[in-house]
CSV table of C-alpha atoms in Angstrom, one decimal:
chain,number,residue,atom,x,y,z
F,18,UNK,CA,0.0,0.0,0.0
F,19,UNK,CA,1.5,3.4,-1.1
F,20,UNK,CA,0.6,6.6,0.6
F,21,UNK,CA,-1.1,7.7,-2.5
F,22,UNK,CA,-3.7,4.8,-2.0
F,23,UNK,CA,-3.8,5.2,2.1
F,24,UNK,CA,-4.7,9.0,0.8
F,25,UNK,CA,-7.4,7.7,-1.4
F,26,UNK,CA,-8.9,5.3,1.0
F,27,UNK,CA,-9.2,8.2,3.6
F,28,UNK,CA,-10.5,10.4,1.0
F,29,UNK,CA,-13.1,8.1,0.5
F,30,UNK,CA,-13.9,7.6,4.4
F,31,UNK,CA,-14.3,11.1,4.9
F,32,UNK,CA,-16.8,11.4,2.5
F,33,UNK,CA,-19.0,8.3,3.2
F,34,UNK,CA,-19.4,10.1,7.0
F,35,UNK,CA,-20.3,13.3,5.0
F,36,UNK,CA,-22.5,12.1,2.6
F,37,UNK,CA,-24.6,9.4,3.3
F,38,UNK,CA,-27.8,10.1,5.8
F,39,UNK,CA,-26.6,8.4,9.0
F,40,UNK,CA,-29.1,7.9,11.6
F,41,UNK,CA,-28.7,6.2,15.0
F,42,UNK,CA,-31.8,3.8,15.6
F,43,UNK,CA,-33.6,2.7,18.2
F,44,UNK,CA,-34.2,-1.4,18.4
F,45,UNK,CA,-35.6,-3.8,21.2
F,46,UNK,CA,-32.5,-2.8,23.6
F,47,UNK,CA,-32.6,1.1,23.3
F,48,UNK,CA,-30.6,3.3,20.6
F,49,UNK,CA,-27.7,1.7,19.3
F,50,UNK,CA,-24.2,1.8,19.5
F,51,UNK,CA,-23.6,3.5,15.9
F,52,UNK,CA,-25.3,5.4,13.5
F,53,UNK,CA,-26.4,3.4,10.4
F,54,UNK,CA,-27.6,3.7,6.7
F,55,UNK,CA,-29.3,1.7,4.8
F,56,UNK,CA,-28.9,0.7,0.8
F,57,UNK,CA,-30.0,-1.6,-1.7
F,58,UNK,CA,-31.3,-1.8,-5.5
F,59,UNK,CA,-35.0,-2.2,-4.3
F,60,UNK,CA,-37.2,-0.1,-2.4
F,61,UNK,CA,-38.8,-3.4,-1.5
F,62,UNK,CA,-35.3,-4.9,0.1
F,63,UNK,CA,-36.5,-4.5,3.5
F,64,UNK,CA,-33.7,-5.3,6.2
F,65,UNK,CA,-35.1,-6.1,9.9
F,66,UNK,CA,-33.1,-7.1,12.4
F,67,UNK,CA,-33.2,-6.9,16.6
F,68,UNK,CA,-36.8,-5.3,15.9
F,69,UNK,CA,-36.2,-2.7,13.2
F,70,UNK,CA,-37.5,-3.0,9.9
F,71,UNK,CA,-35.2,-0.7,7.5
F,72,UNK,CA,-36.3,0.8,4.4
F,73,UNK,CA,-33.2,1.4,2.1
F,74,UNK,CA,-32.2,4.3,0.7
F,75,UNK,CA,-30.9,4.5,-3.0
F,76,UNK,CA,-27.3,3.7,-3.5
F,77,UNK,CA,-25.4,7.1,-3.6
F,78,UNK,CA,-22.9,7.3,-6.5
F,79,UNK,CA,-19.6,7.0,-4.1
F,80,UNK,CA,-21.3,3.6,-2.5
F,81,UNK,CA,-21.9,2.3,-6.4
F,82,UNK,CA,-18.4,2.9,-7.3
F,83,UNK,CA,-17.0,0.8,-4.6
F,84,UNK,CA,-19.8,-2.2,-5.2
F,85,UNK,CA,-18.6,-2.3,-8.8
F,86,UNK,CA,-15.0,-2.2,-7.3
F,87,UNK,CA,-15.2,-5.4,-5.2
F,88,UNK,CA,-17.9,-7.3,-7.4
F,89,UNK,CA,-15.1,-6.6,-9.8
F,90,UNK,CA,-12.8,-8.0,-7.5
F,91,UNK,CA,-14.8,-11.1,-6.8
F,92,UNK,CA,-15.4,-11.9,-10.9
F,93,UNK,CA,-11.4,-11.8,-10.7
F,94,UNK,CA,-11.1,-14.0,-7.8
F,95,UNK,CA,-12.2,-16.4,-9.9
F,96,UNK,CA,-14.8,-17.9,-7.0
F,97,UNK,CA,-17.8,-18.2,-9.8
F,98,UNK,CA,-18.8,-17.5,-13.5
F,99,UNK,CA,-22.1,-16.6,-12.9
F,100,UNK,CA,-22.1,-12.4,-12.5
F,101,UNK,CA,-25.8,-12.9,-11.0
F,102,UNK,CA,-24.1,-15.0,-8.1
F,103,UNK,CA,-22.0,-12.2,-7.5
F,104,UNK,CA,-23.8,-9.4,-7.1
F,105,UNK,CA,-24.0,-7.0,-4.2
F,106,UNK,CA,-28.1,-6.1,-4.1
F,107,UNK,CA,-28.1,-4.0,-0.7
F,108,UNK,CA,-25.1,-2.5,1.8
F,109,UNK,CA,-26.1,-1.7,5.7
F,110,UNK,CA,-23.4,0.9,6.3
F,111,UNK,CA,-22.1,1.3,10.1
F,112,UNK,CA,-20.1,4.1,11.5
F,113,UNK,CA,-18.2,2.9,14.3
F,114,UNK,CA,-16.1,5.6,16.6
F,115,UNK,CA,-12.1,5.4,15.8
């Protein structure tokens, strides 16, 4: 890893916490820890979990570049032919203090 990628990676941090809608939810045990956001390619994706029932949001263009980055990195890994099997349909993004 060069310093020109470490600079990109943090680059791209600091704009996932500035641009997608983060929102700290309250489930069966009280709020939680972390804000979250919710994404997928259907409105109809519904994600529940611990007694929330999320709606996604549609994928921002930031969060679309890096699914086509690592479903490009999984068609390379060789793991499967099929590009339906590798797919990423939704993402439940967490921001977690440093």
């Amino acid at each position: 890893v060069t310093d020109d990628a470490d600079d990109v990676d943090t680059s791209i941090l600091q704009q996932l916490r500035h641009d997608l809608p983060w929102h700290t939810e309250q489930d069966d045990f009280g709020p939680q820890s972390r804000p979250t956001c919710y994404f997928a390619d259907s409105s109809d994706c519904i994600f529940s979990y611990v007694g929330l029932c999320l709606t996604p949001q549609p994928w921002t263009a930031t969060l679309r570049e890096l699914r086509d980055q690592v479903e490009t990195a999984i068609q390379d890994g060789g793991q499967d032919d099929d590009d339906d099997d590798n797919r990423l349909t939704a993402c439940l993004a967490n921001l977690y203090d440093v």
